[in-house]
XYZ file of C-alpha atoms in Angstrom:
553
model
C 236.126 -0.018 24.191
C 235.662 3.735 24.646
C 237.058 4.535 28.090
C 237.482 7.738 30.066
C 240.425 6.425 32.106
C 242.588 3.393 32.636
C 241.158 2.708 36.107
C 238.143 3.832 38.126
C 238.849 3.904 41.855
C 235.658 3.709 43.935
C 236.392 5.408 47.248
C 238.774 8.233 48.155
C 240.073 6.771 51.407
C 243.645 5.778 52.184
C 243.684 2.567 50.121
C 242.261 4.460 47.143
C 244.872 7.195 47.471
C 247.717 4.680 47.725
C 246.521 2.778 44.663
C 246.047 6.003 42.717
C 249.556 7.107 43.711
C 251.010 3.849 42.365
C 248.960 4.037 39.176
C 249.988 7.609 38.416
C 253.640 6.783 39.028
C 253.248 4.445 36.081
C 251.547 7.148 33.985
C 248.054 5.647 34.225
C 244.904 7.787 34.046
C 242.607 7.416 37.053
C 239.107 8.595 37.924
C 238.404 8.594 41.661
C 234.678 8.328 42.430
C 233.424 9.097 45.942
C 229.996 9.808 47.414
C 231.372 12.446 49.809
C 232.835 15.886 49.116
C 236.465 16.898 48.789
C 236.715 17.626 52.516
C 236.578 13.868 53.190
C 239.589 12.942 51.065
C 241.492 10.274 52.970
C 238.397 8.777 54.595
C 238.633 7.117 57.997
C 242.419 7.222 58.043
C 242.284 10.965 58.724
C 240.546 10.315 62.062
C 243.022 7.681 63.216
C 245.943 7.987 65.569
C 248.107 6.924 62.652
C 249.886 3.988 64.255
C 251.676 1.388 62.132
C 252.548 -2.255 62.789
C 256.244 -2.821 62.030
C 258.508 -5.779 62.724
C 262.166 -5.655 63.798
C 262.335 -1.923 63.122
C 265.217 0.419 64.045
C 262.883 1.937 66.658
C 262.349 -1.465 68.252
C 266.030 -2.361 68.189
C 267.037 0.938 69.816
C 264.643 0.143 72.668
C 266.060 -3.349 73.145
C 263.022 -5.115 71.673
C 263.986 -8.444 70.107
C 261.432 -8.938 67.352
C 261.637 -11.061 64.219
C 259.670 -12.027 61.143
C 259.259 -15.526 62.584
C 257.819 -14.252 65.874
C 255.523 -11.738 64.193
C 254.161 -14.293 61.749
C 253.529 -16.762 64.572
C 251.669 -14.055 66.518
C 249.659 -13.039 63.475
C 248.577 -16.520 62.440
C 247.764 -17.548 66.014
C 245.630 -14.430 66.392
C 243.969 -14.764 62.996
C 242.975 -18.400 63.402
C 242.095 -18.759 59.716
C 239.921 -21.872 59.725
C 237.536 -21.616 56.777
C 237.762 -23.089 53.325
C 237.478 -21.569 50.753
C 236.838 -18.240 52.551
C 240.335 -18.103 54.068
C 242.185 -19.519 51.072
C 243.587 -16.135 50.045
C 243.387 -14.455 53.442
C 246.171 -16.521 54.960
C 248.434 -15.903 51.963
C 247.748 -12.176 52.298
C 248.649 -12.415 56.004
C 251.993 -13.974 55.177
C 252.635 -11.334 52.510
C 251.678 -8.511 54.874
C 254.018 -9.665 57.637
C 256.768 -9.884 54.993
C 256.000 -6.250 54.115
C 255.902 -5.118 57.763
C 259.258 -6.791 58.421
C 260.740 -5.579 55.160
C 259.964 -2.679 52.847
C 257.069 -1.043 54.699
C 259.072 1.382 56.825
C 261.299 2.483 53.936
C 258.262 2.852 51.651
C 256.465 5.374 53.883
C 259.733 7.049 54.909
C 260.517 7.867 51.275
C 257.166 9.631 51.084
C 258.042 11.778 54.092
C 256.312 9.940 56.937
C 258.291 9.974 60.178
C 257.997 7.845 63.312
C 258.422 8.698 66.965
C 261.265 6.860 68.739
C 258.695 5.087 70.938
C 256.936 1.792 70.292
C 253.680 0.940 72.041
C 252.486 -2.413 73.317
C 248.797 -2.919 72.606
C 246.701 -6.089 72.373
C 249.036 -8.054 74.621
C 246.948 -11.199 74.286
C 245.400 -14.017 76.232
C 248.430 -15.078 78.241
C 249.430 -18.023 76.085
C 252.590 -18.257 73.972
C 250.570 -19.990 71.266
C 247.509 -17.748 71.510
C 246.369 -14.337 70.369
C 248.425 -11.218 71.028
C 251.619 -9.302 70.402
C 254.601 -10.973 72.064
C 256.494 -7.658 71.967
C 255.700 -3.955 71.388
C 255.050 -3.270 67.682
C 252.834 -0.164 67.601
C 254.828 2.615 65.900
C 253.485 6.155 66.344
C 253.569 8.446 63.314
C 254.574 12.086 63.720
C 251.452 13.834 62.472
C 249.052 10.911 63.142
C 246.322 9.976 60.656
C 246.221 13.305 58.785
C 249.934 12.992 58.043
C 249.529 9.417 56.788
C 246.838 10.723 54.449
C 248.906 13.771 53.443
C 251.971 11.875 52.233
C 249.807 10.040 49.687
C 247.352 12.862 48.959
C 250.123 15.273 47.974
C 251.494 13.240 45.022
C 247.964 12.309 43.947
C 246.915 15.973 43.811
C 250.102 16.736 41.921
C 249.154 14.038 39.411
C 245.685 15.579 39.180
C 247.272 18.907 38.228
C 249.021 17.059 35.372
C 245.732 15.604 34.157
C 246.317 12.028 35.294
C 243.684 12.040 38.057
C 240.084 13.241 37.965
C 238.006 13.376 41.144
C 234.270 12.765 40.913
C 233.039 13.809 44.352
C 229.363 13.399 45.284
C 229.107 10.496 42.849
C 227.571 7.452 44.523
C 228.186 4.125 42.816
C 225.041 1.978 42.679
C 226.090 -0.634 40.111
C 229.167 -2.136 38.510
C 229.013 -2.265 34.720
C 229.786 -5.827 33.631
C 230.151 -6.830 29.981
C 231.200 -10.271 28.745
C 232.127 -11.222 32.306
C 234.468 -8.260 32.812
C 234.092 -5.080 34.883
C 234.195 -2.121 32.507
C 232.745 0.711 34.553
C 230.361 2.020 37.187
C 226.888 3.587 37.272
C 225.218 5.577 39.961
C 223.662 8.766 41.210
C 225.051 12.277 41.366
C 224.270 13.727 44.800
C 223.557 17.375 45.433
C 226.627 19.461 46.350
C 227.673 19.375 49.986
C 229.711 21.852 51.976
C 229.628 19.842 55.186
C 232.896 19.613 57.115
C 234.828 16.344 57.181
C 232.903 13.515 58.835
C 229.567 15.356 59.078
C 226.712 13.410 57.408
C 225.806 14.744 53.966
C 222.615 14.818 51.929
C 221.615 11.840 49.815
C 219.382 13.871 47.502
C 219.991 12.830 43.883
C 220.388 15.430 41.164
C 221.297 13.191 38.238
C 222.865 9.947 37.058
C 226.254 8.978 35.675
C 228.092 6.160 33.963
C 231.890 6.014 33.691
C 233.931 3.426 31.810
C 237.531 2.295 32.126
C 239.752 -0.717 31.550
C 239.315 -1.793 35.179
C 237.511 -0.903 38.404
C 239.176 -0.871 41.828
C 236.877 -0.858 44.882
C 238.318 0.875 47.964
C 235.079 1.977 49.634
C 235.770 0.953 53.253
C 233.798 -1.131 55.732
C 230.373 -1.069 57.366
C 231.016 0.259 60.883
C 228.446 3.074 60.655
C 225.698 0.859 59.228
C 224.265 -0.715 62.372
C 221.619 -2.585 60.381
C 224.309 -4.305 58.337
C 226.331 -5.005 61.481
C 223.259 -6.615 63.056
C 222.654 -8.698 59.940
C 226.133 -10.238 60.210
C 226.658 -10.208 63.986
C 228.092 -13.626 65.059
C 225.806 -14.456 67.993
C 227.258 -17.952 68.246
C 230.757 -16.539 68.733
C 230.274 -13.184 70.477
C 226.909 -13.598 72.154
C 223.868 -11.353 71.726
C 224.388 -8.046 69.987
C 224.158 -4.939 72.174
C 220.835 -3.150 72.117
C 222.774 0.091 71.763
C 226.332 0.868 70.719
C 228.502 3.818 69.834
C 229.861 4.483 66.356
C 233.570 4.941 65.778
C 233.431 5.943 62.098
C 231.602 8.574 60.006
C 228.150 7.838 58.609
C 229.428 7.317 55.047
C 231.176 4.100 56.174
C 228.038 2.245 55.146
C 229.180 -1.034 53.535
C 227.115 -0.457 50.377
C 229.763 -1.858 48.033
C 229.657 -5.310 49.652
C 226.184 -5.974 48.279
C 226.908 -4.221 44.976
C 230.030 -6.331 44.413
C 228.236 -9.524 45.396
C 225.356 -8.729 43.054
C 227.851 -8.278 40.205
C 229.295 -11.737 40.854
C 232.185 -11.126 43.237
C 232.817 -13.225 46.338
C 232.207 -11.468 49.685
C 233.288 -13.472 52.717
C 233.765 -13.335 56.483
C 231.529 -10.326 57.200
C 230.798 -11.864 60.594
C 234.378 -11.034 61.599
C 234.383 -7.578 63.156
C 236.823 -5.543 65.221
C 234.833 -3.494 67.688
C 236.090 -1.998 70.944
C 234.778 -2.371 74.493
C 236.126 0.933 75.800
C 233.893 3.425 73.984
C 232.756 6.728 75.495
C 230.188 9.037 73.935
C 231.824 12.088 72.362
C 230.722 15.265 74.119
C 230.843 17.161 70.771
C 229.775 14.569 68.166
C 230.688 14.957 64.506
C 228.580 12.036 63.249
C 225.564 10.190 64.718
C 226.366 8.142 67.823
C 229.959 9.393 67.721
C 232.101 7.480 70.202
C 235.759 7.725 71.176
C 237.861 4.856 72.433
C 239.619 5.141 75.749
C 243.067 3.691 75.084
C 243.707 2.064 78.437
C 246.898 1.164 80.134
C 246.775 -2.213 81.876
C 246.059 -0.969 85.409
C 242.351 -0.007 85.730
C 240.048 -2.342 87.645
C 237.521 -3.566 85.081
C 234.048 -4.353 86.412
C 230.974 -5.515 84.552
C 227.701 -3.609 84.832
C 226.857 -5.353 88.129
C 230.230 -4.723 89.776
C 231.913 -8.088 89.209
C 235.554 -7.970 88.189
C 236.335 -9.380 84.765
C 238.225 -12.698 85.013
C 241.785 -13.319 83.794
C 243.076 -12.671 81.184
C 240.451 -10.021 80.427
C 242.539 -7.043 81.433
C 242.645 -3.611 79.787
C 244.759 -3.512 76.585
C 245.039 -7.300 76.389
C 242.434 -9.153 74.341
C 239.626 -7.197 72.696
C 237.253 -9.806 71.310
C 237.578 -12.313 74.152
C 236.605 -9.478 76.477
C 233.740 -8.490 74.182
C 232.383 -12.032 74.271
C 232.480 -12.073 78.071
C 230.782 -8.695 78.395
C 228.016 -9.746 76.007
C 227.327 -12.723 78.301
C 226.534 -10.395 81.229
C 223.285 -9.208 79.689
C 224.215 -5.523 79.829
C 225.626 -3.086 77.271
C 228.110 -1.300 79.514
C 230.996 -1.961 81.874
C 233.186 0.160 84.162
C 236.788 1.119 84.741
C 237.713 2.190 88.255
C 240.925 4.204 88.373
C 242.888 6.324 90.799
C 243.869 9.839 89.808
C 247.443 8.582 89.423
C 246.246 6.024 86.867
C 244.384 8.758 85.006
C 247.504 10.913 84.861
C 249.579 8.096 83.414
C 247.206 5.846 81.525
C 244.150 7.815 80.366
C 244.606 8.333 76.615
C 242.083 8.731 73.810
C 242.182 7.287 70.321
C 242.034 9.441 67.219
C 243.842 12.287 65.500
C 241.444 14.860 66.959
C 242.155 13.602 70.485
C 245.945 13.794 70.156
C 246.824 17.385 69.211
C 250.472 16.882 70.104
C 251.001 14.096 67.564
C 248.621 15.498 64.963
C 250.011 19.018 65.209
C 253.635 17.857 65.499
C 253.819 19.910 68.686
C 256.826 19.006 70.826
C 255.693 21.189 73.742
C 252.368 19.381 73.944
C 254.105 16.051 73.494
C 255.964 16.624 76.754
C 252.594 16.821 78.515
C 252.207 13.092 77.950
C 254.183 12.777 81.156
C 250.947 14.015 82.762
C 248.097 13.150 80.432
C 245.312 14.686 82.499
C 246.581 18.127 81.466
C 245.922 17.422 77.774
C 243.004 19.525 76.507
C 240.983 16.647 74.944
C 241.187 14.650 78.185
C 240.163 17.685 80.240
C 237.206 18.212 77.908
C 235.917 14.687 78.489
C 236.243 15.123 82.232
C 234.465 18.478 82.129
C 231.785 17.808 79.491
C 231.555 14.064 78.895
C 228.668 12.005 80.226
C 230.566 8.811 81.074
C 233.013 9.882 83.805
C 232.436 10.058 87.557
C 234.992 11.599 89.951
C 234.562 11.249 93.716
C 236.731 11.290 96.842
C 235.473 8.068 98.434
C 234.347 4.692 97.133
C 230.767 4.975 98.514
C 230.387 8.324 96.766
C 231.858 6.880 93.577
C 229.459 3.926 93.472
C 226.525 6.247 94.107
C 227.664 8.451 91.227
C 228.041 5.424 88.959
C 224.491 4.302 89.734
C 223.108 7.715 88.794
C 224.467 7.321 85.244
C 222.399 4.215 84.456
C 218.667 3.631 84.200
C 218.912 0.814 86.774
C 220.859 0.914 90.024
C 222.859 -2.199 89.225
C 225.840 -1.660 91.492
C 225.807 -2.939 95.035
C 228.355 -1.062 97.127
C 229.450 -4.090 99.134
C 230.174 -6.085 95.975
C 232.255 -3.280 94.456
C 234.065 -2.713 97.737
C 234.914 -6.421 97.973
C 236.518 -6.356 94.510
C 238.472 -3.164 95.181
C 239.732 -4.231 98.602
C 240.731 -7.689 97.377
C 242.709 -6.136 94.553
C 244.368 -3.619 96.888
C 245.562 -6.371 99.251
C 247.624 -7.842 96.422
C 249.564 -4.618 95.801
C 251.446 -4.705 99.114
C 254.144 -7.053 97.796
C 256.087 -6.924 94.542
C 254.658 -10.368 93.800
C 251.103 -11.650 94.102
C 248.551 -14.132 92.860
C 246.649 -11.368 91.073
C 247.299 -11.978 87.367
C 246.480 -8.420 86.361
C 249.086 -7.022 88.733
C 251.543 -9.611 87.444
C 250.804 -8.415 83.904
C 251.280 -4.778 84.920
C 254.686 -5.508 86.417
C 255.667 -7.488 83.333
C 254.670 -4.586 81.076
C 256.623 -2.117 83.228
C 259.753 -4.142 82.556
C 259.623 -2.417 79.153
C 261.137 0.988 80.000
C 259.054 3.285 77.719
C 255.824 1.839 79.150
C 257.145 2.288 82.682
C 258.148 5.899 82.097
C 255.291 7.118 79.910
C 252.337 4.767 79.959
C 251.886 2.618 83.071
C 251.445 3.793 86.649
C 253.384 2.078 89.405
C 251.140 -0.467 91.182
C 249.362 1.133 94.139
C 246.201 0.812 96.189
C 243.109 2.319 94.613
C 241.866 3.339 98.060
C 245.060 5.105 99.055
C 243.931 8.762 99.551
C 247.355 9.925 98.393
C 246.484 8.791 94.849
C 242.897 10.082 94.844
C 240.344 11.099 93.899
C 238.717 7.974 92.460
C 237.516 7.925 88.870
C 234.937 5.641 87.243
C 234.473 5.476 83.467
C 231.377 3.957 81.885
C 232.324 2.012 78.761
C 230.224 0.803 75.840
C 230.873 -1.088 72.627
C 232.254 1.043 69.823
C 231.972 -0.062 66.193
C 235.114 0.325 64.133
C 236.539 -2.134 61.570
C 235.177 -4.820 59.253
C 237.639 -7.719 59.147
C 235.985 -9.603 56.276
C 235.074 -8.384 52.811
C 235.577 -8.840 49.091
C 237.789 -11.852 48.422
C 240.873 -11.115 46.326
C 243.931 -12.952 45.079
C 247.478 -11.751 45.771
C 247.182 -9.185 42.938
C 244.064 -7.686 44.616
C 241.900 -9.048 41.787
C 238.399 -9.967 42.936
C 237.648 -13.673 43.124
C 234.298 -15.198 42.139
C 232.511 -17.716 44.410
C 233.737 -20.558 42.191
C 237.369 -19.511 42.781
C 238.004 -17.959 39.355
C 239.226 -14.391 39.016
C 236.907 -11.553 38.012
C 238.350 -9.820 34.940
C 238.734 -6.088 35.385
C 237.587 -5.962 39.020
C 239.926 -5.313 41.953
C 239.502 -4.434 45.637
C 241.750 -3.084 48.388
C 241.566 -1.690 51.904
C 238.846 -2.433 54.416
C 236.300 -3.406 51.764
C 238.623 -6.343 50.964
C 239.171 -7.245 54.604
C 242.503 -5.397 54.149
C 243.427 -8.102 51.647
C 242.112 -11.474 50.552
C 238.742 -11.070 52.247
C 240.147 -11.149 55.772
C 243.899 -10.819 56.341
C 243.326 -10.458 60.114
C 241.133 -13.529 60.481
C 239.273 -13.269 63.795
C 241.644 -10.920 65.652
C 243.803 -7.912 64.911
C 247.146 -7.006 66.440
C 246.599 -3.199 66.228
C 248.512 -0.742 64.099
C 247.503 -3.049 61.256
C 244.554 -1.234 59.712
C 246.318 1.735 58.126
C 249.145 -0.595 57.177
C 246.632 -2.947 55.587
C 245.214 -0.091 53.502
C 248.704 0.961 52.452
C 249.803 -2.569 51.563
C 246.678 -3.661 49.719
C 246.361 -0.323 47.891
C 250.005 -0.602 46.848
C 249.516 -4.159 45.625
C 246.399 -3.224 43.655
C 247.939 -0.138 42.080
C 251.105 -1.928 41.022
C 249.232 -4.962 39.654
C 246.907 -2.767 37.593
C 249.755 -0.593 36.323
C 251.634 -3.713 35.250
C 248.829 -5.668 33.619
C 246.575 -3.163 31.862
C 247.017 -2.545 28.152
């Protein structure tokens, strides 16, 4: 067979870069095909905060966190809830392999490439309040110094070096429309050449076609990402029976090129695509005041203290507290009949707990700026937070509760909030703060979280009354659903080789990253434990690259 390379990698995101790095280490020739321009190298990972899920790390041990492989695996499997056959056949095995990696070689692997971690470990997705249920039993979110762009850089650098040696060729603005299959094996890709684009990273690009292409290789690796920007595809797979009715409107947490096209293309070629009804979308989205892509939303990364009300002013029931259980909360909010909810916070809570997700919203981490990092002791002074308060459309700041509720009602097309109902919820909550113990489960959870010293010092405000003028003014934040990750995808075996619907392997065809559900067609099952998406791209891309390097002629 006349081939132009050993492997064609479809998609220049993090998983594609990792796989290409592994392939070039073994001297393999790679062609990387991507529909976007060079500015988008690294894909979604560039926009992320760069956090990694690690188990029993030196950072955890220094902070007194007692983690273990056994505990992490129990948390993961309880959260995933893999319950489908044959869809979850490989997914659970990938989950076990990933936890092995997170508790073993993962930290050393990225450290050798130059990635460094902060000496702090965050506690996100704390769970449903059950020892056998969803959630992280201990803090596991490790912050990278340099955030998402640095995670991309440590893999991009050796890949570009390999390109200078002739081992890697980039085919930007090449959109794959078909996999070339001969005698049951993947031998290449076909598609359209798109007109050149000079758009900055993340900005939608033209889809005007200027030509066609066909490229052949010994194998094809798909690393094209998920479907979070394709709302039509999200609607087609939305699990109404599990999450309730889909929102009429939602914000988008990923660039427009995250379109899910390769799911259908892979399925049409004969690959198995499973679990697309499993999605990881956030409830705490705010519209970006300076959008890069259509419907651009940013996630408010909440501490556990804000009072969470639905659109009509009713407090969310236990254990639906901020930073605890994403999809259970999503299901409840969808049952209210409205597409938004509210946080009510004191100014003290804002100072301590108001943080935004994304590399562009964290200039201290992204820029490796120690001076800015110190401002995390008072987050409201951070420029991105100030910008949302000054220019965003979802934040109301008032001195008194009546004024706050009036301001909240002006942001919505219907005046849904009754002042007396909101006041009743706020006052009832405030009564429980007087003592160091209470029947309020959210306050109990806050005090439990503050037993972990880094959260107490840097992340969680001391319990206090919302209506105490000393901690004013009051702040309300309107929240909407934000699309983000696809948890299902192309089914693969433990070598990242695509599986056919009948369970046999697809010769020459591999998949990694989000398009593969981060491994096996759904390593996370129904729920994620956070810090696991970049790690999933790294792990599955590494597996795919090493398997291809080992097995190709």
